[in-house]
Amino acid sequence: MTTVDPVTQEIIEGKLTATVDEMGVVMARTSMSPVIYEVLDFACGLLTHTGELVAQMNGITLFTGTFGTQVKSLIALYGEDLEDGDILLTNDPYSGGTHACDFAIVKPIFFDGRILAYAINVAHYLDVGGSVPGSLAPNAVSVFQEGLRLPGVKVVRGDRFSGEILRIIRENVRLPDIAIGDLTAQVATVRVAARRMEELARKYGVDVVEAAFDHLLTVSEKQARAAIAALPDGTYEAEDIIDGDGVTTDPIAVRVAVTIAGDQLTADFTGCPPAVAGPINCAAGALQSAVRTIFKALVAPQAPSNEGWFRPLTVVAPRGSVFTAEKPSPTGWYYEGSVHASELVWKALAGLMPERFSAGSYTSLCVVYLAGRDAAGQPFIHIEPQHGGWGASEDADGANALIALTDGDTYNYSVEVIEARFPLLVRRYALNVEGGSGAGRRRGGFGVIRDYEVLEDGASAYCSFGRTQTPPWGVEGGAPGTPNLLQVEDRDGLTRNFGREPDIALKRGDLVRIITGGGGGWGEAGAREAESVRRDVENGYITKEEAKSRYGFEERVAV
């Protein structure tokens, strides 16, 4: 058995991290979609020849658990039918992926005639066809309404693009030039990874590199098991509500039981309902990833991610549930379902580890699709995740305007980019202090309000907001947070309110107002220090009247 000295091990691990970071830089600089180069809605990784993750850039956290399942599904599909120069494409949610808009580009990296590793890049495409611009109909009842699926095809053979696959993509998406541009950017990143891994293999030899992979995974596994073993054994349960599925507004009750036994943790979603009619379902790969995100926060939030950390984790869920949907159940808005799986595990562990977990957050990405034609008659599709309020922790108020759970290092657009690329003006971007947040000894963080003025007639919007009825939860007597909301205001000041809505007609001068909620509080509001209440009043976060009604501090508040 090959062993690796500590210095070489450190160098190889540094090379892995540098490689995935370089992949990310290449992707951000060469992609065509603002949702990729501005929002950073993508992630890159390296995996062993058996499909175990060894390195991932800081991108979409929710892709952490899908890399391995996607690559393993491709290994099972192709077996020995892979050659040097092949690059694969898959966007199948039922084979370890998320939804059809997330294209996974995978390159087997050969050295001396055998596969040394795999490089992967998963990125969100602005449009992959389907029934609506952007491909994510909030009321879809079948995956066949959600655009083109390519479940494991060779998009590159012998280092040459497949003209047939490119033509299929071009003829099935609304923005073909942008789609092909993003595809070539992804291919560039996995080719960069291949060059870097070949450099490693030439310098140290394949046996040493593979031994370093194994050592990295083993050490991470040991550290994860030690972190779990330090926690008290027991079963910790949580329940929550998903506010409708896009087809109906009926509440969807979900639950989890998290069991810690020695150095192992099991998240059991038995008892969750079957897949629903609408597209907030997620498939098994996304569920695994959703749970892994919280597990990683529990055992080692700052350490680079790899498969070893998750070996002590078992996820149990019956097939065909809202969290393990199967074909043809729609999964376009999978995030809105999978984030509840994350929050359930988070909620179950919050009381167990209060120094690391907070009260409930605004949860939903609160994404709105705006589509139409600009002044030159060219089609546009604008998609943007929104920030919101996170819950309070035991020792600190919740974070204001932070991106939603499991979405990782992503951003919303700068105002300048929006106004340069789309027929939109950003009229307001502010903390949602009027909506408030959960009161408590430590209060929840505030969400945001973002107003877009539509500059052209004939535009339309659609959305799928969670937590519009069921607010973020508080802890130890902390008050619940506040809900999310989409408003459309016309020139006469008439407003319409929406949550999950498939088609909103817009005209020039309309304001599309995204309102994200505040997080839940921690501890009884009456225990909040007078100075903290006074500071909130001085900062304009709460009024003097709210200080009295929420905290009982009328006389002690000076403004």
Coordinates of C-alpha atoms in Angstrom, one line a residue:
M1 CA 0.0 0.0 0.0
T2 CA 1.4 3.4 -1.0
T3 CA 1.9 5.9 1.8
V4 CA 2.3 9.7 1.4
D5 CA 4.6 11.8 3.5
P6 CA 2.9 14.7 5.3
V7 CA 4.6 17.4 3.2
T8 CA 3.5 15.8 -0.1
Q9 CA 0.0 15.3 1.2
E10 CA -0.3 18.9 2.1
I11 CA 1.0 20.0 -1.3
I12 CA -1.5 17.7 -3.1
E13 CA -4.4 18.9 -1.0
G14 CA -3.4 22.5 -1.8
K15 CA -3.2 21.7 -5.5
L16 CA -6.7 20.2 -5.4
T17 CA -8.1 23.4 -3.7
A18 CA -6.3 25.6 -6.1
T19 CA -7.6 23.6 -9.1
V20 CA -11.3 23.9 -8.1
D21 CA -10.8 27.6 -7.4
E22 CA -9.2 28.1 -10.8
M23 CA -12.1 26.3 -12.4
G24 CA -14.4 28.8 -10.7
V25 CA -12.4 31.8 -11.9
V26 CA -12.5 30.5 -15.5
M27 CA -16.2 29.9 -15.3
A28 CA -17.0 33.4 -13.9
R29 CA -14.8 35.1 -16.5
T30 CA -16.0 33.2 -19.6
S31 CA -19.7 32.4 -19.0
M32 CA -22.4 34.3 -20.8
S33 CA -25.2 34.4 -18.2
P34 CA -25.4 37.1 -15.5
V35 CA -26.9 34.4 -13.2
I36 CA -23.5 32.6 -13.5
Y37 CA -20.9 35.4 -13.6
E38 CA -22.8 37.8 -11.2
V39 CA -24.8 35.5 -9.0
L40 CA -22.2 32.7 -9.2
D41 CA -25.0 30.0 -9.5
F42 CA -22.5 27.2 -10.2
A43 CA -20.0 25.0 -8.5
C44 CA -16.9 23.0 -9.5
G45 CA -15.4 19.8 -8.1
L46 CA -12.9 17.0 -8.4
L47 CA -13.7 13.4 -7.6
T48 CA -11.8 10.1 -7.5
H49 CA -12.1 7.5 -10.2
T50 CA -14.9 5.9 -8.2
G51 CA -16.8 9.1 -7.9
E52 CA -16.0 10.3 -4.4
L53 CA -15.6 14.1 -4.0
V54 CA -12.2 15.2 -2.9
A55 CA -12.4 19.0 -3.6
Q56 CA -15.1 21.6 -4.3
M57 CA -15.0 25.3 -4.8
N58 CA -17.1 27.6 -2.6
G59 CA -20.1 27.9 -4.9
I60 CA -23.6 26.6 -4.6
T61 CA -23.5 24.6 -1.3
L62 CA -26.5 22.5 -2.4
F63 CA -24.4 20.9 -5.1
T64 CA -22.1 19.4 -2.6
G65 CA -24.1 16.2 -2.3
T66 CA -25.0 15.9 -6.0
F67 CA -21.5 15.7 -7.4
G68 CA -20.9 12.2 -6.3
T69 CA -24.3 10.9 -7.2
Q70 CA -24.2 12.4 -10.6
V71 CA -20.8 11.1 -11.4
K72 CA -21.6 7.6 -10.1
S73 CA -24.7 7.5 -12.2
L74 CA -22.6 8.3 -15.3
I75 CA -20.0 5.6 -14.3
A76 CA -22.9 3.1 -14.1
L77 CA -24.3 4.3 -17.4
Y78 CA -21.1 4.1 -19.4
G79 CA -19.0 1.5 -17.6
E80 CA -15.9 0.9 -19.8
D81 CA -17.3 3.0 -22.7
L82 CA -15.3 6.1 -21.8
E83 CA -12.2 7.4 -23.7
D84 CA -9.7 10.1 -23.2
G85 CA -11.2 13.2 -24.7
D86 CA -14.8 12.4 -23.7
I87 CA -16.9 15.0 -21.8
L88 CA -20.3 14.1 -20.6
L89 CA -23.4 16.2 -20.0
T90 CA -26.3 15.4 -17.7
N91 CA -29.2 17.5 -16.2
D92 CA -31.4 14.7 -15.0
P93 CA -32.9 15.3 -11.6
Y94 CA -33.6 11.6 -11.1
S95 CA -30.0 10.5 -11.6
G96 CA -28.5 12.5 -8.7
G97 CA -29.2 16.0 -10.0
T98 CA -31.5 18.9 -9.0
H99 CA -33.6 20.2 -11.9
A100 CA -33.3 20.4 -15.7
C101 CA -31.8 24.0 -15.6
D102 CA -28.7 22.7 -13.8
F103 CA -26.3 21.3 -16.5
A104 CA -23.6 19.1 -15.1
I105 CA -20.5 18.8 -17.3
V106 CA -18.2 15.9 -16.3
K107 CA -14.8 15.0 -17.7
P108 CA -13.1 11.7 -17.0
I109 CA -9.4 12.6 -16.5
F110 CA -7.2 9.9 -18.0
F111 CA -3.5 9.3 -17.2
D112 CA -1.4 6.4 -18.6
G113 CA -4.5 4.9 -20.2
R114 CA -6.8 4.8 -17.1
I115 CA -9.1 7.2 -15.3
L116 CA -7.4 9.0 -12.5
A117 CA -10.2 11.4 -11.5
Y118 CA -13.3 13.2 -12.7
A119 CA -13.9 16.9 -13.0
I120 CA -17.4 18.4 -12.7
N121 CA -19.0 21.8 -13.2
V122 CA -22.7 22.3 -12.5
A123 CA -24.2 25.6 -13.6
H124 CA -27.7 27.0 -13.8
Y125 CA -28.9 27.9 -17.3
L126 CA -31.2 30.8 -17.9
D127 CA -33.5 28.7 -20.1
V128 CA -33.7 25.0 -21.2
G129 CA -37.0 25.2 -23.0
G130 CA -40.3 24.0 -21.5
S131 CA -43.5 25.8 -21.1
V132 CA -42.3 29.2 -19.8
P133 CA -39.3 31.5 -20.3
G134 CA -36.7 30.3 -17.8
S135 CA -38.2 26.8 -17.8
L136 CA -39.5 26.8 -14.2
A137 CA -43.3 27.0 -14.4
P138 CA -44.5 27.3 -10.8
N139 CA -47.6 25.3 -11.6
A140 CA -45.9 22.5 -13.7
V141 CA -47.4 19.1 -12.9
S142 CA -44.9 17.0 -15.0
V143 CA -41.1 17.1 -15.7
F144 CA -42.0 17.2 -19.4
Q145 CA -43.2 20.8 -18.9
E146 CA -39.8 21.8 -17.5
G147 CA -37.6 21.8 -20.5
L148 CA -34.9 19.7 -22.3
R149 CA -33.3 16.8 -20.3
L150 CA -30.1 15.2 -21.5
P151 CA -29.5 12.4 -19.1
G152 CA -25.9 11.4 -19.7
V153 CA -24.7 12.2 -23.2
K154 CA -21.3 12.7 -24.7
V155 CA -21.2 16.4 -25.6
V156 CA -17.5 16.1 -26.5
R157 CA -15.8 13.1 -28.2
G158 CA -12.1 13.0 -28.9
D159 CA -11.9 16.6 -27.7
R160 CA -14.4 17.7 -30.4
F161 CA -17.9 19.0 -29.6
S162 CA -20.8 16.8 -30.8
G163 CA -22.6 18.9 -33.5
E164 CA -25.7 16.8 -33.0
I165 CA -25.9 17.6 -29.3
L166 CA -25.2 21.3 -29.8
R167 CA -28.0 21.5 -32.4
I168 CA -30.4 19.8 -30.0
I169 CA -29.7 22.3 -27.4
R170 CA -29.9 25.3 -29.7
E171 CA -33.3 24.2 -31.1
N172 CA -34.8 23.6 -27.6
V173 CA -33.9 26.7 -25.7
R174 CA -35.0 30.3 -25.9
L175 CA -31.5 31.9 -25.6
P176 CA -29.3 29.6 -27.7
D177 CA -26.3 31.8 -27.9
I178 CA -26.1 32.3 -24.2
A179 CA -26.7 28.6 -23.5
I180 CA -23.9 27.5 -25.9
G181 CA -21.6 30.2 -24.4
D182 CA -22.2 28.8 -20.9
L183 CA -21.7 25.3 -22.1
T184 CA -18.3 26.1 -23.7
A185 CA -17.3 27.9 -20.5
Q186 CA -18.1 24.8 -18.5
V187 CA -16.1 22.6 -20.8
A188 CA -13.1 25.0 -20.5
T189 CA -13.2 24.6 -16.7
V190 CA -13.1 20.8 -16.7
R191 CA -10.2 20.9 -19.3
V192 CA -8.3 23.2 -16.9
A193 CA -8.9 20.6 -14.1
A194 CA -7.6 17.8 -16.4
R195 CA -4.4 19.7 -17.0
R196 CA -3.8 20.3 -13.3
M197 CA -4.4 16.7 -12.4
E198 CA -2.1 15.5 -15.1
E199 CA 0.6 17.8 -13.7
L200 CA 0.1 16.1 -10.3
A201 CA 0.3 12.6 -11.7
R202 CA 3.4 13.4 -13.7
K203 CA 5.2 14.9 -10.7
Y204 CA 4.2 12.4 -8.0
G205 CA 2.9 9.3 -9.9
V206 CA -0.6 8.0 -10.0
D207 CA -0.2 5.7 -7.0
V208 CA 0.8 8.6 -4.7
V209 CA -2.0 10.9 -6.0
E210 CA -4.6 8.2 -5.4
A211 CA -3.1 7.4 -1.9
A212 CA -3.4 11.1 -1.1
F213 CA -7.0 11.1 -2.1
D214 CA -7.7 8.1 0.2
H215 CA -5.8 9.8 3.1
L216 CA -7.8 13.0 2.7
L217 CA -11.1 11.1 2.8
T218 CA -10.0 8.9 5.7
V219 CA -8.9 11.9 7.9
S220 CA -12.1 13.8 7.2
E221 CA -14.2 10.8 8.1
K222 CA -12.3 10.4 11.4
Q223 CA -12.8 14.0 12.2
A224 CA -16.5 13.9 11.4
R225 CA -17.0 10.7 13.6
A226 CA -15.2 12.4 16.5
A227 CA -17.4 15.5 16.2
I228 CA -20.6 13.3 16.2
A229 CA -19.3 11.1 19.1
A230 CA -18.9 14.2 21.2
L231 CA -22.6 14.9 21.1
P232 CA -25.2 13.2 23.3
D233 CA -26.9 10.2 21.9
G234 CA -30.6 10.5 21.3
T235 CA -33.3 11.2 18.7
Y236 CA -34.1 14.8 18.0
E237 CA -37.3 15.6 16.0
A238 CA -38.7 18.6 14.1
E239 CA -41.8 19.4 12.1
D240 CA -42.5 22.2 9.6
I241 CA -44.9 23.3 6.9
I242 CA -44.3 24.0 3.2
D243 CA -46.7 26.6 2.1
G244 CA -48.3 25.0 -1.0
D245 CA -46.8 23.4 -4.1
G246 CA -47.7 25.9 -6.8
V247 CA -50.7 24.0 -7.9
T248 CA -52.6 24.3 -4.6
T249 CA -52.1 26.4 -1.5
D250 CA -52.7 23.4 0.8
P251 CA -50.1 23.2 3.6
I252 CA -47.6 20.3 3.3
A253 CA -46.6 18.9 6.6
V254 CA -43.0 17.6 6.7
R255 CA -40.9 16.0 9.5
V256 CA -37.6 14.5 10.4
A257 CA -36.1 12.4 13.2
V258 CA -32.4 12.9 13.7
T259 CA -30.7 10.1 15.6
I260 CA -27.2 10.3 17.0
A261 CA -25.8 6.9 18.0
G262 CA -22.1 6.8 18.9
D263 CA -20.2 8.3 15.9
Q264 CA -23.0 8.0 13.4
L265 CA -26.0 10.3 12.6
T266 CA -29.2 9.3 10.8
A267 CA -31.7 11.7 9.3
D268 CA -35.0 9.9 8.8
F269 CA -37.7 11.5 6.8
T270 CA -40.2 8.7 7.1
G271 CA -43.7 10.0 7.4
C272 CA -43.3 12.9 4.9
P273 CA -46.0 13.0 2.3
P274 CA -45.8 11.5 -1.3
A275 CA -44.5 13.8 -4.1
V276 CA -47.0 16.6 -4.6
A277 CA -48.5 17.7 -7.9
G278 CA -46.5 20.9 -8.2
P279 CA -42.7 21.5 -8.8
I280 CA -41.5 22.0 -5.2
N281 CA -40.5 18.4 -5.0
C282 CA -36.9 17.4 -4.9
A283 CA -35.3 14.1 -6.0
A284 CA -33.1 11.9 -3.8
G285 CA -29.8 13.5 -4.9
A286 CA -31.0 16.9 -3.8
L287 CA -32.3 15.5 -0.5
Q288 CA -28.9 14.0 0.2
S289 CA -27.2 17.3 -0.5
A290 CA -29.7 19.3 1.6
V291 CA -28.9 17.1 4.6
R292 CA -25.2 17.1 4.0
T293 CA -25.1 20.9 4.1
I294 CA -26.4 20.9 7.6
F295 CA -24.3 17.9 8.6
K296 CA -21.2 19.7 7.4
A297 CA -22.2 22.8 9.5
L298 CA -22.4 20.5 12.5
V299 CA -19.1 18.7 12.2
A300 CA -16.7 21.1 10.4
P301 CA -18.2 24.3 8.9
Q302 CA -14.9 25.9 7.9
A303 CA -13.1 22.8 6.4
P304 CA -13.0 22.2 2.7
S305 CA -15.7 19.7 1.6
N306 CA -15.1 16.1 0.5
E307 CA -16.9 12.8 0.6
G308 CA -15.1 11.6 3.8
W309 CA -17.0 14.0 6.0
F310 CA -20.3 12.4 5.1
R311 CA -19.4 8.7 5.7
P312 CA -20.9 8.8 9.2
L313 CA -24.2 10.2 7.8
T314 CA -27.2 8.1 6.7
V315 CA -30.3 9.6 5.1
V316 CA -33.5 7.6 5.2
A317 CA -36.5 8.5 3.1
P318 CA -39.2 6.4 1.3
R319 CA -39.1 6.5 -2.4
G320 CA -41.5 8.8 -4.2
S321 CA -41.9 11.3 -1.4
V322 CA -41.9 15.1 -1.6
F323 CA -38.1 14.8 -0.9
T324 CA -37.4 11.7 -3.1
A325 CA -39.6 12.4 -6.2
E326 CA -39.4 10.1 -9.2
K327 CA -40.2 10.6 -12.8
P328 CA -42.4 12.2 -14.0
S329 CA -42.9 14.4 -10.8
P330 CA -41.9 18.0 -11.5
T331 CA -38.8 19.3 -9.7
G332 CA -38.3 22.7 -11.3
W333 CA -38.5 24.5 -8.0
Y334 CA -36.7 21.7 -6.1
Y335 CA -34.9 24.3 -4.0
E336 CA -38.1 25.3 -2.3
G337 CA -38.6 21.7 -1.2
S338 CA -35.1 20.7 -0.4
V339 CA -34.4 23.8 1.7
H340 CA -37.2 22.5 4.0
A341 CA -35.3 19.3 4.4
S342 CA -32.2 21.4 5.4
E343 CA -34.2 23.5 7.8
L344 CA -35.8 20.4 9.4
V345 CA -32.4 19.0 10.3
W346 CA -31.3 22.5 11.4
K347 CA -34.3 22.9 13.6
A348 CA -33.9 19.4 15.1
L349 CA -30.3 20.3 16.1
A350 CA -30.7 23.9 17.1
G351 CA -31.3 23.2 20.8
L352 CA -28.6 20.5 20.9
M353 CA -25.9 22.8 19.6
P354 CA -27.0 26.5 20.1
E355 CA -23.5 27.9 19.6
R356 CA -23.7 26.8 15.9
F357 CA -27.3 26.8 14.9
S358 CA -29.8 29.7 14.9
A359 CA -33.6 30.1 14.9
G360 CA -35.5 29.8 11.6
S361 CA -34.7 31.9 8.6
Y362 CA -36.7 33.3 5.7
T363 CA -35.8 30.0 4.0
S364 CA -37.0 30.7 0.4
L365 CA -34.8 32.1 -2.3
C366 CA -37.7 34.3 -3.2
V367 CA -36.8 34.0 -6.9
V368 CA -38.9 36.0 -9.5
Y369 CA -38.5 35.5 -13.2
L370 CA -39.0 38.6 -15.3
A371 CA -39.3 38.1 -19.0
G372 CA -40.2 40.0 -22.2
R373 CA -38.5 42.1 -24.9
D374 CA -36.2 45.1 -24.5
A375 CA -36.4 48.3 -26.4
A376 CA -34.5 46.7 -29.3
G377 CA -37.0 43.9 -29.5
Q378 CA -34.6 41.3 -28.1
P379 CA -35.9 38.7 -25.6
F380 CA -34.7 38.9 -22.0
I381 CA -35.0 36.6 -19.0
H382 CA -34.0 38.0 -15.6
I383 CA -33.7 35.6 -12.7
E384 CA -32.2 36.6 -9.3
P385 CA -32.2 35.0 -5.8
Q386 CA -32.9 37.4 -3.0
H387 CA -31.4 37.8 0.5
G388 CA -33.4 37.8 3.7
G389 CA -33.4 37.7 7.4
W390 CA -31.8 34.8 9.4
G391 CA -32.8 33.7 12.8
A392 CA -31.2 34.8 16.0
S393 CA -28.6 32.6 17.7
E394 CA -28.2 32.1 21.5
D395 CA -25.6 34.9 21.7
A396 CA -26.3 37.2 18.8
D397 CA -29.1 38.9 16.8
G398 CA -29.8 37.3 13.4
A399 CA -28.0 38.3 10.3
N400 CA -29.7 40.9 8.0
A401 CA -30.0 40.4 4.3
L402 CA -28.1 37.1 4.0
I403 CA -28.5 34.6 1.2
A404 CA -30.8 31.7 1.9
L405 CA -29.8 28.4 3.6
T406 CA -27.8 26.0 1.4
D407 CA -27.3 28.5 -1.5
G408 CA -23.7 29.1 -0.5
D409 CA -21.5 31.8 -1.9
T410 CA -24.0 33.4 -4.2
Y411 CA -25.1 37.0 -4.7
N412 CA -27.9 39.0 -6.1
Y413 CA -27.2 41.4 -9.0
S414 CA -25.6 44.8 -8.5
V415 CA -28.1 47.6 -9.5
E416 CA -25.8 48.7 -12.3
V417 CA -25.8 45.3 -13.9
I418 CA -29.5 45.0 -13.8
E419 CA -30.1 48.4 -15.3
A420 CA -27.5 47.8 -18.0
R421 CA -28.6 44.3 -19.1
F422 CA -32.4 44.5 -18.7
P423 CA -35.3 47.0 -19.3
L424 CA -35.6 47.4 -15.5
L425 CA -34.9 50.2 -13.0
V426 CA -34.2 49.4 -9.3
R427 CA -36.2 52.0 -7.5
R428 CA -35.6 50.7 -4.0
Y429 CA -33.3 48.4 -2.1
A430 CA -33.6 48.5 1.7
L431 CA -33.9 46.5 4.8
N432 CA -37.5 45.3 5.4
V433 CA -37.7 47.0 8.9
E434 CA -41.5 47.7 8.5
G435 CA -42.1 44.0 8.1
G436 CA -40.1 43.3 11.2
S437 CA -38.4 40.2 12.5
G438 CA -38.9 37.8 15.4
A439 CA -38.6 39.5 18.8
G440 CA -36.5 37.8 21.5
R441 CA -33.6 38.2 23.9
R442 CA -31.8 38.1 20.6
R443 CA -34.0 39.3 17.7
G444 CA -34.1 37.9 14.2
G445 CA -32.4 39.6 11.3
F446 CA -34.2 41.7 8.8
G447 CA -35.1 40.8 5.2
V448 CA -35.0 43.2 2.3
I449 CA -37.3 45.1 0.0
R450 CA -36.3 45.4 -3.7
D451 CA -38.4 47.3 -6.2
Y452 CA -38.0 46.9 -9.9
E453 CA -39.7 49.3 -12.3
V454 CA -40.6 47.7 -15.7
L455 CA -39.6 49.8 -18.6
E456 CA -41.3 48.0 -21.5
D457 CA -44.9 46.8 -22.1
G458 CA -45.6 43.1 -22.7
A459 CA -43.4 41.8 -19.9
S460 CA -44.5 39.1 -17.5
A461 CA -43.3 37.5 -14.3
Y462 CA -43.7 34.4 -12.3
C463 CA -42.5 33.3 -8.9
S464 CA -42.5 30.6 -6.2
F465 CA -42.1 32.0 -2.7
G466 CA -42.0 29.8 0.4
R467 CA -42.8 30.9 3.9
T468 CA -45.6 33.2 2.8
Q469 CA -47.9 31.8 5.5
T470 CA -45.8 29.9 7.9
P471 CA -43.2 32.2 9.4
P472 CA -39.7 31.3 10.5
W473 CA -39.6 29.6 13.9
G474 CA -38.3 31.0 17.2
V475 CA -36.3 29.2 19.9
E476 CA -36.7 29.1 23.7
G477 CA -39.6 31.6 23.6
G478 CA -38.4 33.7 20.8
A479 CA -41.1 35.1 18.5
P480 CA -41.6 33.8 15.0
G481 CA -40.1 35.8 12.2
T482 CA -42.1 37.4 9.3
P483 CA -43.3 36.0 6.0
N484 CA -42.1 36.6 2.4
L485 CA -44.2 38.3 -0.2
L486 CA -44.3 39.5 -3.8
Q487 CA -46.2 42.6 -4.7
V488 CA -46.9 44.2 -8.0
E489 CA -47.9 47.9 -7.9
D490 CA -49.3 49.7 -10.9
R491 CA -49.0 53.5 -11.7
D492 CA -52.2 54.2 -9.8
G493 CA -50.9 52.6 -6.6
L494 CA -53.0 49.5 -6.8
T495 CA -51.1 46.5 -5.4
R496 CA -51.6 42.8 -6.0
N497 CA -50.0 40.2 -3.7
F498 CA -48.5 36.8 -4.7
G499 CA -46.7 33.8 -3.4
R500 CA -46.5 31.0 -5.9
E501 CA -47.8 32.4 -9.2
P502 CA -47.4 31.1 -12.7
D503 CA -48.2 34.2 -14.8
I504 CA -48.3 37.9 -13.8
A505 CA -48.9 40.3 -16.7
L506 CA -46.8 43.5 -16.5
K507 CA -46.9 46.8 -18.3
R508 CA -44.6 49.7 -18.5
G509 CA -44.4 51.6 -15.2
D510 CA -45.4 48.6 -13.0
L511 CA -43.3 48.1 -9.8
V512 CA -42.4 44.5 -9.0
R513 CA -41.7 44.5 -5.2
I514 CA -39.9 41.6 -3.6
I515 CA -40.3 41.5 0.2
T516 CA -38.3 39.0 2.2
G517 CA -39.1 38.1 5.8
G518 CA -37.2 38.5 9.0
G519 CA -35.8 35.6 11.0
G520 CA -37.1 34.1 14.3
G521 CA -36.0 35.3 17.7
W522 CA -34.1 33.4 20.4
G523 CA -35.2 33.6 24.0
E524 CA -38.0 35.6 25.7
A525 CA -38.4 39.2 24.4
G526 CA -38.6 40.5 28.0
A527 CA -35.0 39.4 28.6
R528 CA -33.6 41.7 25.9
E529 CA -31.3 44.3 27.4
A530 CA -32.5 47.9 27.4
E531 CA -29.4 49.1 25.6
S532 CA -30.1 46.6 22.7
V533 CA -33.6 47.9 22.4
R534 CA -32.5 51.5 22.5
R535 CA -29.9 50.9 19.8
D536 CA -32.5 49.3 17.6
V537 CA -34.7 52.4 18.0
E538 CA -31.9 54.7 17.2
N539 CA -31.0 52.7 14.1
G540 CA -34.5 52.9 12.9
Y541 CA -35.1 49.1 13.1
I542 CA -38.1 49.4 15.4
T543 CA -40.3 52.3 16.5
K544 CA -40.7 53.5 20.1
E545 CA -44.2 52.0 20.0
E546 CA -42.7 48.6 18.9
A547 CA -40.1 48.9 21.7
K548 CA -42.9 49.2 24.2
S549 CA -45.2 46.5 22.7
R550 CA -42.5 43.9 22.0
Y551 CA -40.1 44.5 24.8
G552 CA -41.9 46.6 27.4
F553 CA -39.2 49.3 27.4
E554 CA -41.2 52.5 27.1
E555 CA -39.5 54.6 29.8
R556 CA -36.0 53.3 29.3
V557 CA -35.8 54.0 25.6
A558 CA -34.3 57.4 24.8
V559 CA -34.3 58.8 21.3

